[in-house]
Amino acid sequence: MPEQILQVSDLTIRFGGLVAVDGVSFSVPQGGITGLIGPNGAGKTTIFNAVTGFLAPTGGRILFAGQDVTRRKPHELAALGLARTFQHTSLFPDLTVRQNVWTAMHLALPETFWQVLATPPRRHPDGEQRVQEILDLLELAERADQAASSLPYGEQRKLEIALALAVKPRLLLLDEPAAGMNPEEAQRLTETIQQLRRLGLTILLVEHNMRLVMGVCDYIHVIEHGRKIAEGAPSQVAHDPKVIEVYLGRRGTNA
Amino acid sequence: MRAANLSFFAISAAALVLPLAVTNPYYLHTAIAMMVNAVLALSLNFILGYVGEKSLGHAAFFGIGGYTAALLALNLGVPAWGTLLAGGVVSGLFGLAVGFPTLRLRGPYFAIATLGFGAILQLIATNWTSLTKGPMGIPGVPPLAFAGLIFRNERPYYYVALLLLALAAYLTWRLAHSRIGRAFVAIRQNFDLAESVGIDTFRFKLAAFVLGTVLAGVVGAFYAHYTNFISPKALESYITLNVVTMVIIGGEGTLIGPILGAILVTLLPEVLRVAENFRLVIFGFILLLTIIYAPSGIVGLARAAWQKRGGERLA
């Protein structure tokens, strides 16, 4: 069994009297793509926000690379190698594409306050090269000098992934990357995600789009009403009667 | 960028020789007031402009610097330059005390805390008469001196003010083009995303704020020495409003913007010669127009005009 990069055990999140997530446990193995699926309001994004530090869980434990990271802040998790994208497009809108990626390289270019004040501005050839690599990988190089807010939707979502890659993640969490995409854009996104897998990245994918999930995931956890109801390989999950009933059966394949 | 470099050197040279050509003390005084305002605007610009947190008590930090310098010089005989440093340090400590609990929180808490802090400090300066001599203020703050030479007219103060402005401008320029400045802007542009790419938002917000309060304290101390006087008027909320106006009409989060704003806000009343009470109305009106029609200030307008002409993108 490969090493588990992320282990979530008995995660519970309550908002007042509402139990949004009820004792969910799952783990993400090193390498490959794990999916977290479930109908709207199942609690997927709530789990996601707890894992990335944006939400303090009521109970349970989150281990990242063997370290207990429950209730750590998002920037601390980023420093440990956990990067995320957001469900709603989230960029630095007024900065150019290149400046966006530069800004996301924050952790890779440590400069202290005194270093900044005492030395003239210097170039960071390694950093610049890395930014270029990321732009090339996501086919954004031609757009490098455009403001992020001026990009077409599909490319904005790609830029989000570029920003997450700039963090040098050991685990990349994608929150509904295909949300709002047309089938063609979703297809291109699938190719991008496949490409990231080939680079050896470990990905946890929260997604609605079943075609995308079935197409790229190695293993899937199904959430419904804040509980885990099934897990397994895509073909297994697709034939699980419980899953068909609560998810696929009722909502169609959403493809 | 050549043209920009050229105009930078031209303006610097002009600023250096100005006091040699201009001897009228009124003009020199106006120039000093302008530079003091510019430093104050640049000091607020870190937190308000780059990071985008509403700091609404900036005059308090200017006043803390002034009172620190006055009290240290008069009661303990601390030499003049030490008081400038002390003004910055004390002001920065107050900034730390205000920012530490409130900048962690999201929402209007920081704005409310700074607003309240400004009001409270003015009350203290007015009512703690045994320390501050109350509303009368503290007269007789000794002038600055250098190498045994006591500064008795405007000219040497002009150069000290210019030095402070150069320092503030250098800090702004250098930070803006560093990882730290990028982190500031990232926080303003998208807080959650800034956190998720590893930026310790609390730390950078606090750094921007404390840096600004230190600078405001230094320039406050300078102003107390220059006018030989400090009173609770230095902490009044209209001064905060003036500084906020400078930053916003000039262009938040830029180097040139707050300086242009300071020039405008200092000169306008001198040129218009309007009654003091009327100034606030006019500034309020200008501020409103700016926020509605030119949210990126003069610099934003200039940039848009430049790009329309098909010019290169300004950094």
Coordinates of C-alpha atoms in Angstrom, one line a residue:
Chain A
M1 CA 0.0 0.0 0.0
P2 CA 1.5 3.4 -0.9
E3 CA 2.1 6.0 1.7
Q4 CA -0.9 8.1 2.7
I5 CA -0.2 11.8 2.1
L6 CA -3.5 12.9 3.7
Q7 CA -5.5 11.1 6.3
V8 CA -8.8 12.5 7.5
S9 CA -10.3 10.7 10.5
D10 CA -13.7 11.1 12.0
L11 CA -14.0 14.7 10.7
T12 CA -17.1 16.5 12.1
I13 CA -18.2 20.0 11.3
R14 CA -21.2 21.6 12.9
F15 CA -22.7 25.0 12.2
G16 CA -24.8 25.7 15.3
G17 CA -27.3 22.8 15.3
L18 CA -26.6 21.8 11.7
V19 CA -24.2 18.9 11.2
A20 CA -22.6 19.6 7.9
V21 CA -20.0 16.8 8.1
D22 CA -20.6 13.8 10.3
G23 CA -17.6 11.6 11.1
V24 CA -16.1 11.4 7.7
S25 CA -12.8 9.4 7.3
F26 CA -10.8 9.0 4.2
S27 CA -7.3 9.1 3.0
V28 CA -5.4 10.1 -0.1
P29 CA -2.5 8.0 -1.2
Q30 CA 0.7 9.5 -2.5
G31 CA 0.5 9.8 -6.3
G32 CA -2.6 9.6 -8.4
I33 CA -5.9 11.3 -8.3
T34 CA -8.5 10.8 -5.6
G35 CA -12.0 12.1 -6.1
L36 CA -14.5 13.4 -3.5
I37 CA -18.0 13.4 -5.0
G38 CA -21.5 13.8 -3.9
P39 CA -24.7 15.7 -4.7
N40 CA -25.1 19.5 -4.0
G41 CA -25.0 20.3 -0.4
A42 CA -23.5 17.0 0.6
G43 CA -20.6 18.7 2.5
K44 CA -17.8 18.2 0.0
T45 CA -16.7 21.8 0.0
T46 CA -17.0 22.0 3.7
I47 CA -14.6 19.0 4.0
F48 CA -12.4 20.7 1.5
N49 CA -12.3 24.0 3.5
A50 CA -11.5 22.1 6.7
V51 CA -8.6 20.2 5.1
T52 CA -7.2 23.5 3.7
G53 CA -7.5 25.3 7.0
F54 CA -10.2 27.8 6.0
L55 CA -12.6 26.3 8.4
A56 CA -12.0 24.9 11.9
P57 CA -13.5 21.4 12.3
T58 CA -15.7 20.7 15.3
G59 CA -14.0 17.3 15.8
G60 CA -11.7 14.8 14.2
R61 CA -8.2 14.8 13.0
I62 CA -6.4 15.7 9.8
L63 CA -2.9 14.3 9.2
F64 CA -0.8 15.7 6.3
A65 CA 2.4 13.8 5.5
G66 CA 2.2 12.3 8.9
Q67 CA 1.8 15.6 10.8
D68 CA -1.3 16.6 12.7
V69 CA -2.5 19.7 10.9
T70 CA -6.0 20.0 12.3
R71 CA -6.8 23.8 12.7
R72 CA -3.6 25.0 11.1
K73 CA -4.0 28.2 9.1
P74 CA -4.1 28.0 5.3
H75 CA -0.7 29.7 4.9
E76 CA 0.9 27.2 7.2
L77 CA -0.5 24.3 5.2
A78 CA 0.7 25.9 2.0
A79 CA 4.2 26.0 3.5
L80 CA 3.9 22.3 4.2
G81 CA 3.0 21.7 0.6
L82 CA -0.8 21.7 0.4
A83 CA -2.2 23.9 -2.3
R84 CA -5.8 24.5 -3.4
T85 CA -8.0 26.1 -6.0
F86 CA -11.4 27.7 -5.3
Q87 CA -14.8 26.8 -6.4
H88 CA -15.5 30.3 -7.6
T89 CA -12.7 31.7 -9.8
S90 CA -10.1 33.2 -7.5
L91 CA -7.3 35.2 -8.9
F92 CA -5.4 38.5 -8.3
P93 CA -7.7 40.2 -10.8
D94 CA -5.7 43.4 -11.5
L95 CA -2.3 41.8 -11.8
T96 CA -1.1 40.3 -15.1
V97 CA -0.9 36.6 -15.6
R98 CA 2.8 36.6 -14.9
Q99 CA 2.5 38.8 -11.8
N100 CA -0.1 36.4 -10.5
V101 CA 2.2 33.5 -10.7
W102 CA 5.1 35.6 -9.3
T103 CA 2.9 36.5 -6.3
A104 CA 2.1 32.8 -5.8
M105 CA 5.8 32.0 -5.7
H106 CA 5.9 33.7 -2.3
L107 CA 7.2 30.7 -0.4
A108 CA 9.9 29.9 -3.0
L109 CA 11.5 33.3 -2.7
P110 CA 12.3 34.0 0.9
E111 CA 13.4 37.5 1.4
T112 CA 13.4 39.1 4.8
F113 CA 12.4 42.7 5.5
W114 CA 16.0 43.7 6.2
Q115 CA 17.3 42.1 3.1
V116 CA 14.7 44.0 1.1
L117 CA 15.6 47.3 2.6
A118 CA 19.3 46.9 2.6
T119 CA 19.9 45.6 -0.9
P120 CA 18.9 46.9 -4.3
P121 CA 16.1 45.0 -6.2
R122 CA 17.6 41.8 -7.7
R123 CA 16.5 39.3 -10.2
H124 CA 15.6 35.8 -9.3
P125 CA 16.6 33.8 -12.4
D126 CA 15.5 30.5 -10.9
G127 CA 12.1 31.9 -9.9
E128 CA 11.6 33.5 -13.3
Q129 CA 12.4 30.2 -15.0
R130 CA 9.9 28.4 -12.8
V131 CA 7.2 31.0 -13.6
Q132 CA 7.9 30.5 -17.3
E133 CA 7.7 26.7 -16.9
I134 CA 4.4 26.9 -15.1
L135 CA 3.0 29.3 -17.8
D136 CA 4.2 27.0 -20.5
L137 CA 2.7 23.9 -18.9
L138 CA -0.7 25.5 -18.7
E139 CA -0.4 27.2 -22.1
L140 CA -0.7 30.6 -20.6
A141 CA 2.6 32.0 -21.9
E142 CA 1.0 34.0 -24.7
R143 CA -1.3 35.6 -22.1
A144 CA 1.5 36.4 -19.7
D145 CA 1.2 40.2 -19.9
Q146 CA -2.6 40.4 -19.9
A147 CA -4.5 41.3 -16.7
A148 CA -5.9 38.2 -15.2
S149 CA -9.4 39.6 -15.2
S150 CA -9.3 40.0 -19.0
L151 CA -8.8 36.3 -19.6
P152 CA -11.6 34.1 -21.0
Y153 CA -13.2 31.9 -18.3
G154 CA -11.5 28.7 -19.2
E155 CA -8.1 30.3 -19.0
Q156 CA -8.8 32.0 -15.7
R157 CA -9.5 28.5 -14.3
K158 CA -6.2 27.3 -15.7
L159 CA -4.4 30.3 -14.2
E160 CA -5.9 29.2 -10.8
I161 CA -4.2 25.9 -11.2
A162 CA -1.0 27.7 -12.2
L163 CA -1.1 29.6 -9.0
A164 CA -1.5 26.4 -7.0
L165 CA 1.4 24.8 -8.8
A166 CA 3.6 27.8 -7.9
V167 CA 3.2 26.7 -4.3
K168 CA 5.1 23.5 -5.2
P169 CA 2.4 21.3 -3.8
R170 CA 2.9 17.8 -2.5
L171 CA -0.9 17.6 -2.6
L172 CA -3.1 19.6 -4.9
L173 CA -6.7 20.1 -4.0
L174 CA -9.0 21.1 -6.8
D175 CA -12.4 22.4 -5.8
E176 CA -14.9 21.9 -8.7
P177 CA -12.4 22.9 -11.4
A178 CA -15.0 22.3 -14.1
A179 CA -17.7 24.4 -12.5
G180 CA -19.3 26.6 -15.1
M181 CA -17.3 25.1 -18.0
N182 CA -18.8 24.0 -21.3
P183 CA -18.1 20.4 -22.4
E184 CA -15.3 21.5 -24.6
E185 CA -13.6 23.4 -21.8
A186 CA -14.1 20.6 -19.4
Q187 CA -12.5 18.2 -21.9
R188 CA -9.4 20.4 -22.1
L189 CA -9.3 20.6 -18.3
T190 CA -9.4 16.8 -18.2
E191 CA -6.3 16.8 -20.4
T192 CA -4.6 19.3 -18.2
I193 CA -5.3 17.2 -15.1
Q194 CA -4.0 14.1 -16.8
Q195 CA -0.9 16.0 -17.6
L196 CA -0.4 17.0 -14.0
R197 CA -0.8 13.3 -13.0
R198 CA 2.0 12.4 -15.4
L199 CA 4.2 14.9 -13.7
G200 CA 3.7 12.9 -10.5
L201 CA 1.4 15.2 -8.7
T202 CA -1.0 13.9 -6.1
I203 CA -4.5 15.4 -6.5
L204 CA -7.6 15.5 -4.5
L205 CA -10.5 16.4 -6.7
V206 CA -13.9 17.6 -5.6
E207 CA -16.2 17.6 -8.5
H208 CA -19.7 17.5 -9.8
N209 CA -19.0 16.7 -13.4
M210 CA -19.2 12.9 -13.5
R211 CA -17.5 12.5 -16.8
L212 CA -14.5 14.3 -15.5
V213 CA -14.5 12.4 -12.2
M214 CA -14.9 9.0 -13.9
G215 CA -12.3 9.8 -16.5
V216 CA -9.4 10.9 -14.3
C217 CA -9.8 9.5 -10.8
D218 CA -8.1 6.4 -9.5
Y219 CA -10.3 6.1 -6.4
I220 CA -13.5 7.8 -5.3
H221 CA -15.1 8.7 -2.0
V222 CA -18.8 9.4 -2.2
I223 CA -20.4 11.8 0.3
E224 CA -24.0 12.3 1.0
H225 CA -25.6 14.4 3.8
G226 CA -22.3 14.8 5.4
R227 CA -21.5 11.1 5.6
K228 CA -19.4 8.8 3.5
I229 CA -21.7 6.3 1.8
A230 CA -19.3 4.6 -0.6
E231 CA -15.7 4.4 -1.8
G232 CA -13.8 2.5 -4.5
A233 CA -12.5 2.6 -8.0
P234 CA -14.7 4.6 -10.5
S235 CA -16.2 1.5 -12.1
Q236 CA -17.0 0.1 -8.7
V237 CA -18.6 3.3 -7.4
A238 CA -20.6 3.7 -10.6
H239 CA -22.3 0.4 -10.0
D240 CA -22.8 0.8 -6.2
P241 CA -26.6 0.7 -5.7
K242 CA -26.4 3.3 -2.9
V243 CA -24.5 5.7 -5.1
I244 CA -26.9 5.1 -8.0
E245 CA -29.8 5.8 -5.8
V246 CA -28.7 9.0 -4.1
Y247 CA -26.5 10.5 -6.8
L248 CA -26.5 9.1 -10.2
G249 CA -30.0 7.8 -10.3
R250 CA -31.6 11.0 -9.2
R251 CA -29.5 13.6 -10.9
G252 CA -28.5 11.8 -14.1
T253 CA -24.9 11.7 -15.1
N254 CA -24.5 15.5 -15.2
A255 CA -22.2 15.2 -18.1
Chain B
M1 CA 11.2 54.2 -18.7
R2 CA 14.0 56.5 -19.8
A3 CA 11.7 59.5 -19.7
A4 CA 10.7 58.5 -16.2
N5 CA 14.3 58.3 -15.0
L6 CA 15.1 61.7 -16.6
S7 CA 12.1 63.4 -14.9
F8 CA 13.0 61.7 -11.6
F9 CA 16.5 63.3 -11.8
A10 CA 15.2 66.6 -12.9
I11 CA 12.7 66.8 -10.1
S12 CA 15.3 65.7 -7.5
A13 CA 17.8 68.3 -8.7
A14 CA 15.1 71.0 -8.6
A15 CA 14.1 70.0 -5.1
L16 CA 17.8 70.1 -4.0
V17 CA 18.4 73.7 -5.4
L18 CA 15.0 75.1 -4.6
P19 CA 15.9 76.6 -1.2
L20 CA 19.0 78.3 -2.8
A21 CA 16.8 80.1 -5.3
V22 CA 13.7 80.7 -3.1
T23 CA 14.3 82.7 0.0
N24 CA 10.8 83.7 0.8
P25 CA 10.1 81.8 4.1
Y26 CA 6.4 81.4 3.3
Y27 CA 7.2 79.4 0.2
L28 CA 9.8 77.3 2.0
H29 CA 7.3 76.7 4.8
T30 CA 4.7 75.6 2.3
A31 CA 7.3 73.3 0.7
I32 CA 8.2 71.8 4.1
A33 CA 4.5 71.3 4.9
M34 CA 4.0 69.6 1.6
M35 CA 6.9 67.2 2.2
V36 CA 5.7 66.4 5.7
N37 CA 2.3 65.7 4.3
A38 CA 3.9 63.5 1.6
V39 CA 5.7 61.4 4.1
L40 CA 2.6 61.1 6.1
A41 CA 0.6 60.0 3.0
L42 CA 3.3 57.5 2.1
S43 CA 3.3 56.1 5.6
L44 CA -0.5 55.6 5.5
N45 CA -0.2 54.2 2.0
F46 CA 1.5 50.9 3.1
I47 CA -1.6 49.8 5.0
L48 CA -4.4 51.7 3.3
G49 CA -3.0 51.7 -0.3
Y50 CA -1.0 48.5 -0.7
V51 CA -2.7 46.2 1.8
G52 CA -6.1 47.8 1.6
E53 CA -6.9 47.9 5.3
K54 CA -8.8 51.0 6.4
S55 CA -6.6 52.8 8.9
L56 CA -8.6 55.8 10.2
G57 CA -6.5 57.2 13.1
H58 CA -3.3 58.1 11.4
A59 CA -3.1 61.6 12.9
A60 CA -2.7 59.9 16.3
F61 CA 0.6 58.4 15.3
F62 CA 1.8 61.7 13.9
G63 CA 0.8 63.2 17.3
I64 CA 2.5 60.4 19.3
G65 CA 5.7 61.1 17.5
G66 CA 5.4 64.9 18.2
Y67 CA 4.5 64.5 21.9
T68 CA 7.3 61.9 22.4
A69 CA 9.9 64.2 20.9
A70 CA 8.6 67.3 22.9
L71 CA 8.5 65.5 26.2
L72 CA 11.8 63.7 25.8
A73 CA 13.6 66.9 24.7
L74 CA 12.1 69.1 27.4
N75 CA 11.9 66.8 30.4
L76 CA 14.9 64.5 29.8
G77 CA 17.1 66.6 27.6
V78 CA 17.3 64.0 24.9
P79 CA 19.2 65.4 22.0
A80 CA 17.2 66.3 18.9
W81 CA 18.0 63.4 16.5
G82 CA 17.4 60.8 19.3
T83 CA 13.9 62.3 19.7
L84 CA 13.1 61.6 16.0
L85 CA 14.1 58.0 16.5
A86 CA 12.2 57.7 19.8
G87 CA 9.1 59.3 18.2
G88 CA 9.2 56.6 15.5
V89 CA 9.7 53.8 18.0
V90 CA 7.0 54.9 20.5
S91 CA 4.5 55.4 17.7
G92 CA 5.4 52.0 16.2
L93 CA 4.8 50.4 19.6
F94 CA 1.4 51.9 19.8
G95 CA 0.8 50.7 16.2
L96 CA 1.7 47.2 17.3
A97 CA -0.6 47.4 20.3
V98 CA -3.6 48.6 18.1
G99 CA -2.8 46.3 15.2
F100 CA -2.0 43.0 17.0
P101 CA -5.4 42.2 18.3
T102 CA -7.4 43.8 15.4
L103 CA -5.6 42.8 12.2
R104 CA -6.2 39.1 12.9
L105 CA -9.9 39.7 12.4
R106 CA -11.6 40.1 9.2
G107 CA -14.3 42.8 8.9
P108 CA -14.4 46.4 10.1
Y109 CA -12.7 45.8 13.4
F110 CA -9.4 47.3 12.4
A111 CA -11.0 50.4 10.9
I112 CA -13.1 50.9 14.1
A113 CA -10.2 50.3 16.4
T114 CA -8.0 52.9 14.6
L115 CA -10.8 55.4 14.5
G116 CA -11.4 54.9 18.3
F117 CA -7.7 55.0 19.0
G118 CA -7.4 58.4 17.3
A119 CA -10.3 59.8 19.3
I120 CA -9.1 58.4 22.6
L121 CA -5.6 59.7 22.1
Q122 CA -6.8 63.2 21.3
L123 CA -8.8 63.1 24.6
I124 CA -5.8 62.0 26.5
A125 CA -3.6 64.8 25.0
T126 CA -6.3 67.3 25.8
N127 CA -7.1 66.2 29.4
W128 CA -3.8 64.8 30.8
T129 CA -2.7 68.3 31.6
S130 CA 0.1 67.3 34.1
L131 CA 1.9 65.6 31.2
T132 CA 0.7 67.3 28.0
K133 CA -0.3 70.8 29.3
G134 CA -3.7 70.1 27.9
P135 CA -5.3 72.0 25.0
M136 CA -2.7 74.8 25.3
G137 CA -0.1 72.4 23.9
I138 CA 3.7 72.3 24.7
P139 CA 5.6 75.3 23.5
G140 CA 9.4 75.6 23.4
V141 CA 10.3 72.3 21.7
P142 CA 14.0 72.9 21.0
P143 CA 15.0 73.3 17.3
L144 CA 17.0 70.6 15.6
A145 CA 20.8 71.1 15.4
F146 CA 23.6 69.5 13.4
A147 CA 27.3 69.6 14.3
G148 CA 26.7 72.5 16.8
L149 CA 24.7 74.4 14.2
I150 CA 21.2 75.2 15.5
F151 CA 18.5 75.2 12.8
R152 CA 16.9 78.7 13.1
N153 CA 15.3 79.2 9.7
E154 CA 13.4 77.2 7.1
R155 CA 16.3 76.1 4.9
P156 CA 17.9 73.4 7.0
Y157 CA 14.5 72.0 7.9
Y158 CA 13.7 71.9 4.2
Y159 CA 16.6 69.5 3.7
V160 CA 15.7 67.3 6.6
A161 CA 12.1 67.1 5.3
L162 CA 13.5 66.2 1.9
L163 CA 15.6 63.5 3.4
L164 CA 12.6 62.0 5.2
L165 CA 10.6 62.1 2.0
A166 CA 13.5 60.4 0.1
L167 CA 13.6 57.8 2.8
A168 CA 9.8 57.2 2.7
A169 CA 9.9 57.1 -1.1
Y170 CA 12.8 54.6 -1.1
L171 CA 11.0 52.4 1.4
T172 CA 7.9 52.4 -0.7
W173 CA 9.7 51.8 -4.0
R174 CA 11.9 49.0 -2.6
L175 CA 9.1 47.2 -0.8
A176 CA 6.8 47.6 -3.8
H177 CA 9.3 45.7 -6.0
S178 CA 9.9 42.9 -3.6
R179 CA 8.2 39.8 -2.3
I180 CA 6.9 41.8 0.6
G181 CA 5.2 44.4 -1.6
R182 CA 3.7 41.6 -3.7
A183 CA 2.3 40.0 -0.6
F184 CA 0.8 43.4 0.4
V185 CA -1.0 43.7 -3.0
A186 CA -2.0 40.0 -2.9
I187 CA -3.8 40.6 0.4
R188 CA -5.7 43.6 -1.1
Q189 CA -6.5 41.8 -4.3
N190 CA -7.7 38.5 -2.8
F191 CA -7.3 37.6 0.8
D192 CA -8.2 33.9 0.7
L193 CA -6.0 33.3 -2.3
A194 CA -3.1 35.1 -0.6
E195 CA -3.5 32.8 2.4
S196 CA -3.7 29.7 0.2
V197 CA -0.5 30.5 -1.7
G198 CA 1.3 30.7 1.7
I199 CA 1.2 34.4 2.6
D200 CA 1.0 34.9 6.3
T201 CA -1.6 37.6 5.9
F202 CA -1.7 38.7 9.5
R203 CA 2.0 39.2 9.7
F204 CA 2.2 41.2 6.5
K205 CA -0.7 43.4 7.5
L206 CA 0.9 44.0 10.8
A207 CA 4.2 44.8 9.2
A208 CA 2.7 47.3 6.8
F209 CA 0.8 49.0 9.6
V210 CA 3.7 49.2 12.1
L211 CA 6.1 50.4 9.4
G212 CA 3.6 53.2 8.5
T213 CA 3.2 54.2 12.2
V214 CA 6.9 54.3 12.7
L215 CA 7.3 56.6 9.8
A216 CA 4.3 58.8 10.9
G217 CA 5.9 59.0 14.4
V218 CA 9.3 60.1 13.0
V219 CA 7.7 62.8 10.8
G220 CA 5.5 63.9 13.7
A221 CA 8.6 64.4 15.9
F222 CA 10.3 66.3 13.1
Y223 CA 7.3 68.6 12.8
A224 CA 7.2 69.3 16.6
H225 CA 10.9 70.4 16.4
Y226 CA 10.3 72.4 13.3
T227 CA 7.3 74.4 14.7
N228 CA 8.8 74.3 18.2
F229 CA 5.3 73.3 19.3
I230 CA 2.9 70.4 19.7
S231 CA -0.7 70.5 20.8
P232 CA -3.8 68.2 20.6
K233 CA -4.6 69.8 17.3
A234 CA -1.9 67.6 15.7
L235 CA -4.1 64.6 16.6
E236 CA -7.4 65.9 15.2
S237 CA -9.4 63.7 13.0
Y238 CA -9.4 66.2 10.2
I239 CA -5.7 65.6 9.8
T240 CA -6.4 61.9 9.4
L241 CA -9.1 62.8 6.8
N242 CA -6.6 65.0 5.0
V243 CA -4.0 62.2 4.8
V244 CA -6.6 59.7 3.7
T245 CA -7.7 62.2 1.0
M246 CA -4.1 62.6 -0.2
V247 CA -3.6 58.8 -0.6
I248 CA -7.0 58.3 -2.4
I249 CA -7.0 61.2 -4.8
G250 CA -3.4 60.6 -5.7
G251 CA -3.7 56.9 -6.2
E252 CA -3.7 54.1 -3.5
G253 CA -0.9 51.6 -3.6
T254 CA 1.4 53.6 -5.8
L255 CA 4.6 55.6 -5.1
I256 CA 3.8 58.8 -6.9
G257 CA 0.1 58.9 -6.0
P258 CA 0.3 59.9 -2.3
I259 CA 3.0 62.4 -3.1
L260 CA 0.9 64.1 -5.8
G261 CA -2.1 63.9 -3.4
A262 CA 0.0 65.6 -0.7
I263 CA 1.0 68.4 -3.1
L264 CA -2.6 68.9 -4.1
V265 CA -4.1 68.9 -0.6
T266 CA -1.3 71.2 0.7
L267 CA -1.5 73.7 -2.1
L268 CA -5.2 73.8 -2.8
P269 CA -6.2 75.7 0.4
E270 CA -3.2 78.0 0.0
V271 CA -4.2 78.8 -3.6
L272 CA -7.9 79.0 -2.9
R273 CA -7.4 81.0 0.3
V274 CA -10.8 79.7 1.5
A275 CA -11.9 79.7 5.1
E276 CA -10.6 76.8 7.2
N277 CA -14.1 75.4 7.8
F278 CA -14.8 75.3 4.1
R279 CA -11.7 73.2 3.3
L280 CA -13.2 70.1 4.7
V281 CA -16.3 70.5 2.6
I282 CA -14.2 70.9 -0.5
F283 CA -11.9 68.0 0.3
G284 CA -14.9 65.8 1.1
F285 CA -16.4 66.7 -2.2
I286 CA -13.2 66.0 -4.1
L287 CA -12.8 62.7 -2.2
L288 CA -16.3 61.7 -3.2
L289 CA -15.8 62.5 -6.8
T290 CA -12.5 60.6 -6.9
I291 CA -14.0 57.5 -5.3
I292 CA -16.9 57.5 -7.8
Y293 CA -15.2 58.5 -11.0
A294 CA -11.5 57.8 -10.6
P295 CA -11.1 55.0 -7.9
S296 CA -7.4 54.7 -8.8
G297 CA -6.8 58.4 -8.3
I298 CA -4.7 60.7 -10.4
V299 CA -2.2 58.0 -11.1
G300 CA -5.0 55.7 -12.4
L301 CA -6.2 58.5 -14.7
A302 CA -2.7 59.1 -16.1
R303 CA -2.2 55.4 -16.6
A304 CA -5.5 55.0 -18.5
A305 CA -4.6 58.1 -20.7
W306 CA -1.2 56.6 -21.4
Q307 CA -2.5 53.3 -22.4
K308 CA -5.1 54.9 -24.6
R309 CA -2.3 56.6 -26.5
G310 CA -0.9 53.1 -27.1
G311 CA 2.0 53.6 -24.8
E312 CA 3.8 50.8 -22.9
R313 CA 2.3 49.6 -19.7
L314 CA 3.6 51.5 -16.7
A315 CA 5.0 49.5 -14.0

